[in-house]
């Protein structure tokens, strides 16, 4: 590696990266607080504009604020995707202040995923020509992207690749597969009666739901990586009344669309066990799975580019959690996730980012983006290996 290499350029930019990360972390942005997210969008706008040289479009949907940079005059070819909302409530900085100590950054939202935004801005700023890049930063991902899902899908549909700046998996692994998510509510209706005087007159929804919880749990298939988990359950009103209404939530995680469809059919086929009871099933698939086939081409390119850059060979990981990468893969766009920070403790008190990994992650993202701009995967053969990688023209590494 020479002093002119991409990694060296990113290493020189590390002090600015840390300053940018501090700016973002110090602006608290809990998803449910619309004013806080709007203020965060202001901060992200100014920081992104300073790095990219152009201001973003500000897109507000149902009060939730998203930002989009479409760079260059031509069509979008590569989507860089992230979010600026976090799970941390206002005041979290008082308990978990932003600090850089012993090579580690700490602070609410630093790992998930404000460091990813910093990586994205610095990587795009390093491109010799960013024309064709779209940077989309949403403001409600931690809530399941209720207002931004369509925006994400529309942007991804026009691109040859989606690169998601969510934090890495353990040890810096790239996320090459994510489980799909389905969410349901099973509601039971019965008949109330006095629990002491004439319980037989009632139709007990607690008993009915007990049968249904067992039936739903049995839909899981650990061998295929399918979990079907009954979660929050409520039934009845008072301790001396046979309950006539109750419900429970169900969380489903699957590796592939066939399993998602199987579980959906089974959930909608549930029938009451108790005489006189009635069931109502609502919900369904929330996010399609990000399958290995959707990431294989991009992961292979990332591995080849890491070798060219002198970086450690990336490792791929399949994870149970979902992201907006599920949506981009769901519309058929090759997707590689987990390109953001290396660290750990997402959503937890020990959330942190490893400082020394920021230059390499930024260099890898820049090289991969540039490579895809030059030779995008054909849309009709989106998941077939492309067999081609490049670095910036003139980069000696």
mmCIF file of C-alpha atoms in Angstrom, residues 26-375:
data_model
loop_
_atom_site.group_PDB
_atom_site.id
_atom_site.type_symbol
_atom_site.label_atom_id
_atom_site.label_comp_id
_atom_site.label_asym_id
_atom_site.label_seq_id
_atom_site.Cartn_x
_atom_site.Cartn_y
_atom_site.Cartn_z
ATOM 1 C CA UNK A 26 -25.209 14.424 20.175
ATOM 2 C CA UNK A 27 -28.443 15.059 18.277
ATOM 3 C CA UNK A 28 -30.810 12.555 19.886
ATOM 4 C CA UNK A 29 -33.367 11.123 17.468
ATOM 5 C CA UNK A 30 -35.816 8.616 18.962
ATOM 6 C CA UNK A 31 -38.095 7.304 16.213
ATOM 7 C CA UNK A 32 -41.376 8.099 17.949
ATOM 8 C CA UNK A 33 -40.490 11.750 18.600
ATOM 9 C CA UNK A 34 -41.338 13.528 15.349
ATOM 10 C CA UNK A 35 -39.770 16.823 16.421
ATOM 11 C CA UNK A 36 -36.545 15.107 17.443
ATOM 12 C CA UNK A 37 -36.354 13.237 14.142
ATOM 13 C CA UNK A 38 -36.996 16.467 12.229
ATOM 14 C CA UNK A 39 -34.200 18.186 14.145
ATOM 15 C CA UNK A 40 -31.919 15.248 13.458
ATOM 16 C CA UNK A 41 -32.761 15.555 9.756
ATOM 17 C CA UNK A 42 -31.553 19.162 9.907
ATOM 18 C CA UNK A 43 -28.243 18.032 11.402
ATOM 19 C CA UNK A 44 -27.809 15.181 8.904
ATOM 20 C CA UNK A 45 -28.647 17.590 6.074
ATOM 21 C CA UNK A 46 -25.907 20.026 7.044
ATOM 22 C CA UNK A 47 -23.308 17.330 7.622
ATOM 23 C CA UNK A 48 -24.156 15.473 4.403
ATOM 24 C CA UNK A 49 -24.172 18.693 2.413
ATOM 25 C CA UNK A 50 -20.738 19.599 3.759
ATOM 26 C CA UNK A 51 -19.327 16.243 2.641
ATOM 27 C CA UNK A 52 -21.204 15.785 -0.667
ATOM 28 C CA UNK A 53 -21.432 19.392 -1.828
ATOM 29 C CA UNK A 54 -25.173 19.306 -2.558
ATOM 30 C CA UNK A 55 -28.276 19.533 -0.401
ATOM 31 C CA UNK A 56 -30.702 16.621 -0.156
ATOM 32 C CA UNK A 57 -34.390 16.461 -0.881
ATOM 33 C CA UNK A 58 -36.334 16.561 2.362
ATOM 34 C CA UNK A 59 -39.237 14.118 2.247
ATOM 35 C CA UNK A 60 -41.813 14.264 5.030
ATOM 36 C CA UNK A 61 -44.448 11.526 5.163
ATOM 37 C CA UNK A 62 -47.020 11.547 7.961
ATOM 38 C CA UNK A 63 -44.711 13.813 9.945
ATOM 39 C CA UNK A 64 -41.646 11.572 9.583
ATOM 40 C CA UNK A 65 -38.589 13.079 7.945
ATOM 41 C CA UNK A 66 -36.422 11.333 5.345
ATOM 42 C CA UNK A 67 -33.533 12.643 3.230
ATOM 43 C CA UNK A 68 -32.486 11.755 -0.304
ATOM 44 C CA UNK A 69 -29.391 12.749 -2.239
ATOM 45 C CA UNK A 70 -29.578 11.872 -5.957
ATOM 46 C CA UNK A 71 -26.144 12.625 -7.327
ATOM 47 C CA UNK A 72 -25.476 13.477 -10.953
ATOM 48 C CA UNK A 73 -27.868 14.010 -13.819
ATOM 49 C CA UNK A 74 -28.102 10.406 -15.013
ATOM 50 C CA UNK A 75 -30.234 7.541 -13.722
ATOM 51 C CA UNK A 76 -29.663 6.108 -10.254
ATOM 52 C CA UNK A 77 -27.547 2.952 -10.320
ATOM 53 C CA UNK A 78 -26.336 2.362 -6.767
ATOM 54 C CA UNK A 79 -28.391 3.000 -3.628
ATOM 55 C CA UNK A 80 -26.647 3.659 -0.308
ATOM 56 C CA UNK A 81 -29.222 3.168 2.399
ATOM 57 C CA UNK A 82 -29.305 4.153 6.069
ATOM 58 C CA UNK A 83 -31.436 5.688 8.792
ATOM 59 C CA UNK A 84 -30.954 8.491 11.295
ATOM 60 C CA UNK A 85 -33.572 7.511 13.887
ATOM 61 C CA UNK A 86 -32.609 5.474 16.951
ATOM 62 C CA UNK A 87 -34.268 3.505 19.750
ATOM 63 C CA UNK A 88 -32.808 5.788 22.418
ATOM 64 C CA UNK A 89 -35.178 8.229 24.199
ATOM 65 C CA UNK A 90 -34.368 11.876 24.763
ATOM 66 C CA UNK A 91 -32.063 12.161 27.771
ATOM 67 C CA UNK A 92 -30.048 9.026 27.003
ATOM 68 C CA UNK A 93 -26.942 11.169 26.479
ATOM 69 C CA UNK A 94 -27.073 12.061 30.163
ATOM 70 C CA UNK A 95 -26.520 8.406 31.063
ATOM 71 C CA UNK A 96 -24.440 7.426 28.032
ATOM 72 C CA UNK A 97 -22.453 10.465 26.904
ATOM 73 C CA UNK A 98 -20.481 10.515 23.667
ATOM 74 C CA UNK A 99 -16.898 9.514 24.454
ATOM 75 C CA UNK A 100 -13.865 8.295 22.531
ATOM 76 C CA UNK A 101 -11.673 6.249 24.791
ATOM 77 C CA UNK A 102 -9.124 3.457 24.243
ATOM 78 C CA UNK A 103 -9.945 3.262 20.554
ATOM 79 C CA UNK A 104 -13.693 2.925 21.109
ATOM 80 C CA UNK A 105 -16.570 5.345 20.534
ATOM 81 C CA UNK A 106 -19.527 5.140 22.895
ATOM 82 C CA UNK A 107 -22.861 6.902 22.817
ATOM 83 C CA UNK A 108 -26.519 6.209 22.015
ATOM 84 C CA UNK A 109 -27.014 5.305 18.375
ATOM 85 C CA UNK A 110 -23.313 5.393 17.483
ATOM 86 C CA UNK A 111 -23.265 1.785 16.257
ATOM 87 C CA UNK A 112 -26.867 1.543 15.058
ATOM 88 C CA UNK A 113 -26.360 3.373 12.887
ATOM 89 C CA UNK A 114 -24.992 6.897 12.928
ATOM 90 C CA UNK A 115 -21.458 5.719 12.219
ATOM 91 C CA UNK A 116 -22.877 4.101 9.096
ATOM 92 C CA UNK A 117 -24.024 7.504 7.877
ATOM 93 C CA UNK A 118 -20.557 8.931 8.462
ATOM 94 C CA UNK A 119 -19.019 6.054 6.501
ATOM 95 C CA UNK A 120 -21.465 6.637 3.647
ATOM 96 C CA UNK A 121 -20.831 10.369 3.394
ATOM 97 C CA UNK A 122 -17.045 10.009 3.454
ATOM 98 C CA UNK A 123 -17.066 7.112 0.979
ATOM 99 C CA UNK A 124 -19.202 8.986 -1.541
ATOM 100 C CA UNK A 125 -17.128 12.130 -1.078
ATOM 101 C CA UNK A 126 -14.061 10.120 -2.111
ATOM 102 C CA UNK A 127 -15.565 8.920 -5.391
ATOM 103 C CA UNK A 128 -13.981 10.391 -8.535
ATOM 104 C CA UNK A 129 -17.490 10.728 -9.974
ATOM 105 C CA UNK A 130 -20.543 10.008 -7.777
ATOM 106 C CA UNK A 131 -23.023 10.356 -10.646
ATOM 107 C CA UNK A 132 -25.554 7.582 -10.357
ATOM 108 C CA UNK A 133 -25.351 7.265 -6.571
ATOM 109 C CA UNK A 134 -28.434 7.788 -4.417
ATOM 110 C CA UNK A 135 -27.999 8.202 -0.671
ATOM 111 C CA UNK A 136 -31.284 7.616 1.167
ATOM 112 C CA UNK A 137 -31.455 8.293 4.914
ATOM 113 C CA UNK A 138 -34.795 7.412 6.488
ATOM 114 C CA UNK A 139 -36.264 8.482 9.802
ATOM 115 C CA UNK A 140 -38.422 5.556 10.929
ATOM 116 C CA UNK A 141 -36.472 2.334 10.342
ATOM 117 C CA UNK A 142 -36.399 1.423 14.023
ATOM 118 C CA UNK A 143 -40.220 1.426 13.989
ATOM 119 C CA UNK A 144 -40.397 -0.940 11.020
ATOM 120 C CA UNK A 145 -40.284 1.756 8.313
ATOM 121 C CA UNK A 146 -44.038 2.445 8.279
ATOM 122 C CA UNK A 147 -43.747 5.598 6.152
ATOM 123 C CA UNK A 148 -40.472 4.956 4.337
ATOM 124 C CA UNK A 149 -40.979 1.412 3.058
ATOM 125 C CA UNK A 150 -42.466 2.502 -0.261
ATOM 126 C CA UNK A 151 -39.760 5.136 -0.648
ATOM 127 C CA UNK A 152 -37.046 2.522 -0.060
ATOM 128 C CA UNK A 153 -38.617 0.071 -2.490
ATOM 129 C CA UNK A 154 -39.095 2.693 -5.204
ATOM 130 C CA UNK A 155 -35.483 3.864 -4.931
ATOM 131 C CA UNK A 156 -34.137 0.308 -4.941
ATOM 132 C CA UNK A 157 -36.269 -0.718 -7.918
ATOM 133 C CA UNK A 158 -34.406 1.725 -10.135
ATOM 134 C CA UNK A 159 -30.931 0.661 -9.017
ATOM 135 C CA UNK A 160 -28.599 -2.202 -9.907
ATOM 136 C CA UNK A 161 -27.425 -2.628 -6.306
ATOM 137 C CA UNK A 162 -28.334 -1.590 -2.773
ATOM 138 C CA UNK A 163 -25.617 -1.177 -0.147
ATOM 139 C CA UNK A 164 -27.010 -0.982 3.374
ATOM 140 C CA UNK A 165 -25.057 0.890 6.031
ATOM 141 C CA UNK A 166 -26.487 -0.968 9.003
ATOM 142 C CA UNK A 167 -23.884 -1.961 11.575
ATOM 143 C CA UNK A 168 -21.859 -5.104 10.986
ATOM 144 C CA UNK A 169 -22.516 -8.486 12.516
ATOM 145 C CA UNK A 170 -20.148 -9.857 15.175
ATOM 146 C CA UNK A 171 -16.507 -9.252 14.405
ATOM 147 C CA UNK A 172 -17.269 -6.976 11.463
ATOM 148 C CA UNK A 173 -19.027 -9.599 9.359
ATOM 149 C CA UNK A 174 -21.117 -8.371 6.447
ATOM 150 C CA UNK A 175 -24.764 -9.366 6.604
ATOM 151 C CA UNK A 176 -25.361 -11.604 3.616
ATOM 152 C CA UNK A 177 -28.786 -12.880 4.705
ATOM 153 C CA UNK A 178 -31.549 -11.644 6.966
ATOM 154 C CA UNK A 179 -34.662 -13.458 7.999
ATOM 155 C CA UNK A 180 -38.008 -12.254 6.774
ATOM 156 C CA UNK A 181 -40.514 -11.069 9.350
ATOM 157 C CA UNK A 182 -44.255 -11.661 9.682
ATOM 158 C CA UNK A 183 -46.361 -10.174 12.462
ATOM 159 C CA UNK A 184 -49.833 -11.367 13.459
ATOM 160 C CA UNK A 185 -52.488 -10.829 16.072
ATOM 161 C CA UNK A 186 -54.817 -13.663 17.012
ATOM 162 C CA UNK A 187 -58.012 -12.331 18.572
ATOM 163 C CA UNK A 188 -60.593 -14.567 20.249
ATOM 164 C CA UNK A 189 -64.223 -13.691 21.010
ATOM 165 C CA UNK A 190 -66.319 -15.651 23.474
ATOM 166 C CA UNK A 191 -69.104 -14.935 25.944
ATOM 167 C CA UNK A 192 -68.836 -13.349 29.408
ATOM 168 C CA UNK A 193 -70.352 -14.931 32.493
ATOM 169 C CA UNK A 194 -69.872 -14.846 36.277
ATOM 170 C CA UNK A 195 -66.858 -16.996 37.037
ATOM 171 C CA UNK A 196 -68.235 -18.125 40.383
ATOM 172 C CA UNK A 197 -71.977 -18.413 39.863
ATOM 173 C CA UNK A 198 -72.323 -19.807 36.331
ATOM 174 C CA UNK A 199 -68.994 -20.246 34.543
ATOM 175 C CA UNK A 200 -70.487 -22.876 32.232
ATOM 176 C CA UNK A 201 -72.617 -20.196 30.591
ATOM 177 C CA UNK A 202 -69.511 -18.451 29.362
ATOM 178 C CA UNK A 203 -67.205 -19.055 26.401
ATOM 179 C CA UNK A 204 -63.753 -18.550 27.873
ATOM 180 C CA UNK A 205 -61.305 -16.754 25.588
ATOM 181 C CA UNK A 206 -58.375 -17.449 27.927
ATOM 182 C CA UNK A 207 -58.902 -21.177 27.425
ATOM 183 C CA UNK A 208 -59.390 -20.678 23.691
ATOM 184 C CA UNK A 209 -56.202 -18.654 23.414
ATOM 185 C CA UNK A 210 -54.291 -21.322 25.332
ATOM 186 C CA UNK A 211 -55.204 -23.825 22.622
ATOM 187 C CA UNK A 212 -54.229 -21.358 19.902
ATOM 188 C CA UNK A 213 -50.897 -20.459 21.488
ATOM 189 C CA UNK A 214 -49.900 -24.126 21.434
ATOM 190 C CA UNK A 215 -51.075 -24.520 17.840
ATOM 191 C CA UNK A 216 -49.226 -21.426 16.694
ATOM 192 C CA UNK A 217 -46.002 -22.378 18.465
ATOM 193 C CA UNK A 218 -46.099 -25.744 16.712
ATOM 194 C CA UNK A 219 -45.770 -23.992 13.332
ATOM 195 C CA UNK A 220 -42.085 -23.331 14.002
ATOM 196 C CA UNK A 221 -39.531 -25.379 12.093
ATOM 197 C CA UNK A 222 -36.098 -25.017 13.726
ATOM 198 C CA UNK A 223 -34.533 -27.196 11.037
ATOM 199 C CA UNK A 224 -35.443 -24.589 8.429
ATOM 200 C CA UNK A 225 -34.597 -21.685 10.697
ATOM 201 C CA UNK A 226 -38.266 -20.764 11.153
ATOM 202 C CA UNK A 227 -39.347 -19.351 14.507
ATOM 203 C CA UNK A 228 -43.024 -18.734 15.295
ATOM 204 C CA UNK A 229 -43.220 -17.094 18.691
ATOM 205 C CA UNK A 230 -46.395 -16.105 20.555
ATOM 206 C CA UNK A 231 -45.549 -12.972 22.525
ATOM 207 C CA UNK A 232 -47.828 -10.463 24.292
ATOM 208 C CA UNK A 233 -51.135 -11.986 25.479
ATOM 209 C CA UNK A 234 -54.150 -10.370 27.147
ATOM 210 C CA UNK A 235 -57.595 -11.739 27.986
ATOM 211 C CA UNK A 236 -60.537 -10.712 30.143
ATOM 212 C CA UNK A 237 -61.334 -7.800 32.403
ATOM 213 C CA UNK A 238 -61.796 -8.904 36.018
ATOM 214 C CA UNK A 239 -60.813 -11.957 38.032
ATOM 215 C CA UNK A 240 -64.428 -13.054 38.613
ATOM 216 C CA UNK A 241 -65.607 -12.802 34.998
ATOM 217 C CA UNK A 242 -65.286 -15.439 32.279
ATOM 218 C CA UNK A 243 -63.321 -13.496 29.657
ATOM 219 C CA UNK A 244 -65.108 -12.812 26.397
ATOM 220 C CA UNK A 245 -62.307 -11.081 24.448
ATOM 221 C CA UNK A 246 -58.591 -11.807 24.312
ATOM 222 C CA UNK A 247 -55.683 -11.618 21.941
ATOM 223 C CA UNK A 248 -52.015 -12.451 21.500
ATOM 224 C CA UNK A 249 -49.278 -11.292 19.159
ATOM 225 C CA UNK A 250 -47.092 -13.565 17.052
ATOM 226 C CA UNK A 251 -43.568 -12.895 15.785
ATOM 227 C CA UNK A 252 -42.437 -15.004 12.807
ATOM 228 C CA UNK A 253 -38.901 -15.154 11.379
ATOM 229 C CA UNK A 254 -38.076 -17.133 8.216
ATOM 230 C CA UNK A 255 -35.120 -17.672 5.937
ATOM 231 C CA UNK A 256 -37.040 -17.917 2.676
ATOM 232 C CA UNK A 257 -40.267 -16.843 1.051
ATOM 233 C CA UNK A 258 -41.615 -20.403 0.833
ATOM 234 C CA UNK A 259 -41.565 -20.667 4.615
ATOM 235 C CA UNK A 260 -43.116 -17.236 4.961
ATOM 236 C CA UNK A 261 -45.969 -18.354 2.713
ATOM 237 C CA UNK A 262 -46.390 -21.677 4.561
ATOM 238 C CA UNK A 263 -46.694 -20.006 7.936
ATOM 239 C CA UNK A 264 -49.069 -17.404 6.535
ATOM 240 C CA UNK A 265 -51.398 -20.089 5.175
ATOM 241 C CA UNK A 266 -51.310 -21.949 8.470
ATOM 242 C CA UNK A 267 -52.037 -18.833 10.514
ATOM 243 C CA UNK A 268 -55.049 -18.022 8.372
ATOM 244 C CA UNK A 269 -56.275 -21.614 8.713
ATOM 245 C CA UNK A 270 -56.554 -21.474 12.510
ATOM 246 C CA UNK A 271 -59.996 -22.515 13.743
ATOM 247 C CA UNK A 272 -61.563 -22.175 17.218
ATOM 248 C CA UNK A 273 -61.473 -25.163 19.561
ATOM 249 C CA UNK A 274 -64.085 -23.999 22.108
ATOM 250 C CA UNK A 275 -67.774 -24.263 21.224
ATOM 251 C CA UNK A 276 -69.129 -20.789 20.589
ATOM 252 C CA UNK A 277 -65.730 -19.104 20.228
ATOM 253 C CA UNK A 278 -64.756 -17.038 17.224
ATOM 254 C CA UNK A 279 -61.251 -16.175 15.944
ATOM 255 C CA UNK A 280 -60.003 -13.232 13.948
ATOM 256 C CA UNK A 281 -56.476 -13.297 12.476
ATOM 257 C CA UNK A 282 -54.885 -10.042 11.373
ATOM 258 C CA UNK A 283 -51.430 -9.089 10.151
ATOM 259 C CA UNK A 284 -49.134 -10.975 7.815
ATOM 260 C CA UNK A 285 -45.699 -10.727 6.179
ATOM 261 C CA UNK A 286 -43.981 -7.491 7.187
ATOM 262 C CA UNK A 287 -40.558 -7.844 5.551
ATOM 263 C CA UNK A 288 -39.449 -10.380 2.933
ATOM 264 C CA UNK A 289 -36.272 -12.317 3.644
ATOM 265 C CA UNK A 290 -32.923 -11.125 2.358
ATOM 266 C CA UNK A 291 -31.665 -14.423 0.990
ATOM 267 C CA UNK A 292 -28.049 -15.364 0.272
ATOM 268 C CA UNK A 293 -28.746 -15.302 -3.468
ATOM 269 C CA UNK A 294 -29.491 -11.576 -3.266
ATOM 270 C CA UNK A 295 -26.096 -10.756 -1.739
ATOM 271 C CA UNK A 296 -23.773 -13.297 -3.373
ATOM 272 C CA UNK A 297 -22.581 -11.143 -6.287
ATOM 273 C CA UNK A 298 -21.955 -8.106 -4.144
ATOM 274 C CA UNK A 299 -20.231 -10.072 -1.394
ATOM 275 C CA UNK A 300 -17.870 -11.633 -3.956
ATOM 276 C CA UNK A 301 -17.002 -8.193 -5.298
ATOM 277 C CA UNK A 302 -16.478 -6.846 -1.777
ATOM 278 C CA UNK A 303 -14.135 -9.741 -0.979
ATOM 279 C CA UNK A 304 -12.066 -9.161 -4.121
ATOM 280 C CA UNK A 305 -11.879 -5.427 -3.462
ATOM 281 C CA UNK A 306 -10.876 -5.946 0.173
ATOM 282 C CA UNK A 307 -7.968 -8.038 -1.040
ATOM 283 C CA UNK A 308 -6.948 -5.327 -3.500
ATOM 284 C CA UNK A 309 -7.110 -2.731 -0.735
ATOM 285 C CA UNK A 310 -5.019 -4.823 1.644
ATOM 286 C CA UNK A 311 -7.918 -5.295 4.059
ATOM 287 C CA UNK A 312 -8.828 -8.487 5.867
ATOM 288 C CA UNK A 313 -11.091 -10.786 3.884
ATOM 289 C CA UNK A 314 -14.713 -10.075 4.821
ATOM 290 C CA UNK A 315 -16.852 -12.734 6.432
ATOM 291 C CA UNK A 316 -20.550 -13.146 5.717
ATOM 292 C CA UNK A 317 -23.197 -13.758 8.364
ATOM 293 C CA UNK A 318 -26.885 -14.653 8.306
ATOM 294 C CA UNK A 319 -28.825 -12.829 11.026
ATOM 295 C CA UNK A 320 -32.337 -12.994 12.425
ATOM 296 C CA UNK A 321 -32.975 -9.277 12.659
ATOM 297 C CA UNK A 322 -34.498 -7.358 9.768
ATOM 298 C CA UNK A 323 -33.568 -4.071 8.111
ATOM 299 C CA UNK A 324 -34.552 -2.010 5.093
ATOM 300 C CA UNK A 325 -32.245 -4.340 3.171
ATOM 301 C CA UNK A 326 -35.084 -6.870 3.330
ATOM 302 C CA UNK A 327 -37.182 -4.448 1.287
ATOM 303 C CA UNK A 328 -34.509 -3.798 -1.323
ATOM 304 C CA UNK A 329 -33.912 -7.525 -1.788
ATOM 305 C CA UNK A 330 -37.662 -8.063 -1.891
ATOM 306 C CA UNK A 331 -37.982 -5.969 -5.064
ATOM 307 C CA UNK A 332 -35.225 -7.980 -6.743
ATOM 308 C CA UNK A 333 -32.286 -5.618 -6.230
ATOM 309 C CA UNK A 334 -28.942 -7.245 -5.305
ATOM 310 C CA UNK A 335 -28.340 -6.193 -1.708
ATOM 311 C CA UNK A 336 -25.399 -6.293 0.675
ATOM 312 C CA UNK A 337 -26.041 -5.306 4.286
ATOM 313 C CA UNK A 338 -23.926 -4.655 7.371
ATOM 314 C CA UNK A 339 -21.467 -2.364 5.587
ATOM 315 C CA UNK A 340 -21.535 0.106 8.462
ATOM 316 C CA UNK A 341 -19.517 0.288 11.647
ATOM 317 C CA UNK A 342 -17.680 -2.505 13.428
ATOM 318 C CA UNK A 343 -18.520 -2.671 17.117
ATOM 319 C CA UNK A 344 -21.399 -4.013 19.149
ATOM 320 C CA UNK A 345 -24.093 -3.429 21.731
ATOM 321 C CA UNK A 346 -26.830 -2.205 19.399
ATOM 322 C CA UNK A 347 -29.819 -0.966 21.452
ATOM 323 C CA UNK A 348 -27.899 -1.742 24.650
ATOM 324 C CA UNK A 349 -25.976 0.151 27.318
ATOM 325 C CA UNK A 350 -22.647 -1.042 25.912
ATOM 326 C CA UNK A 351 -23.254 0.247 22.365
ATOM 327 C CA UNK A 352 -19.882 1.072 20.813
ATOM 328 C CA UNK A 353 -17.873 1.516 17.606
ATOM 329 C CA UNK A 354 -14.275 0.412 17.025
ATOM 330 C CA UNK A 355 -12.447 3.537 15.839
ATOM 331 C CA UNK A 356 -9.665 1.743 13.981
ATOM 332 C CA UNK A 357 -12.120 -0.006 11.659
ATOM 333 C CA UNK A 358 -13.731 3.180 10.305
ATOM 334 C CA UNK A 359 -11.125 3.940 7.586
ATOM 335 C CA UNK A 360 -11.168 0.431 6.178
ATOM 336 C CA UNK A 361 -14.969 0.245 6.124
ATOM 337 C CA UNK A 362 -15.139 3.598 4.378
ATOM 338 C CA UNK A 363 -12.518 2.571 1.824
ATOM 339 C CA UNK A 364 -14.300 -0.692 1.100
ATOM 340 C CA UNK A 365 -17.638 1.070 0.606
ATOM 341 C CA UNK A 366 -16.086 3.653 -1.696
ATOM 342 C CA UNK A 367 -14.328 0.996 -3.786
ATOM 343 C CA UNK A 368 -17.433 -1.180 -4.023
ATOM 344 C CA UNK A 369 -19.650 1.756 -4.988
ATOM 345 C CA UNK A 370 -17.217 2.881 -7.672
ATOM 346 C CA UNK A 371 -16.919 -0.652 -9.003
ATOM 347 C CA UNK A 372 -20.700 -1.004 -9.254
ATOM 348 C CA UNK A 373 -21.071 2.344 -10.991
ATOM 349 C CA UNK A 374 -18.602 1.211 -13.621
ATOM 350 C CA UNK A 375 -20.030 -2.280 -14.072
#
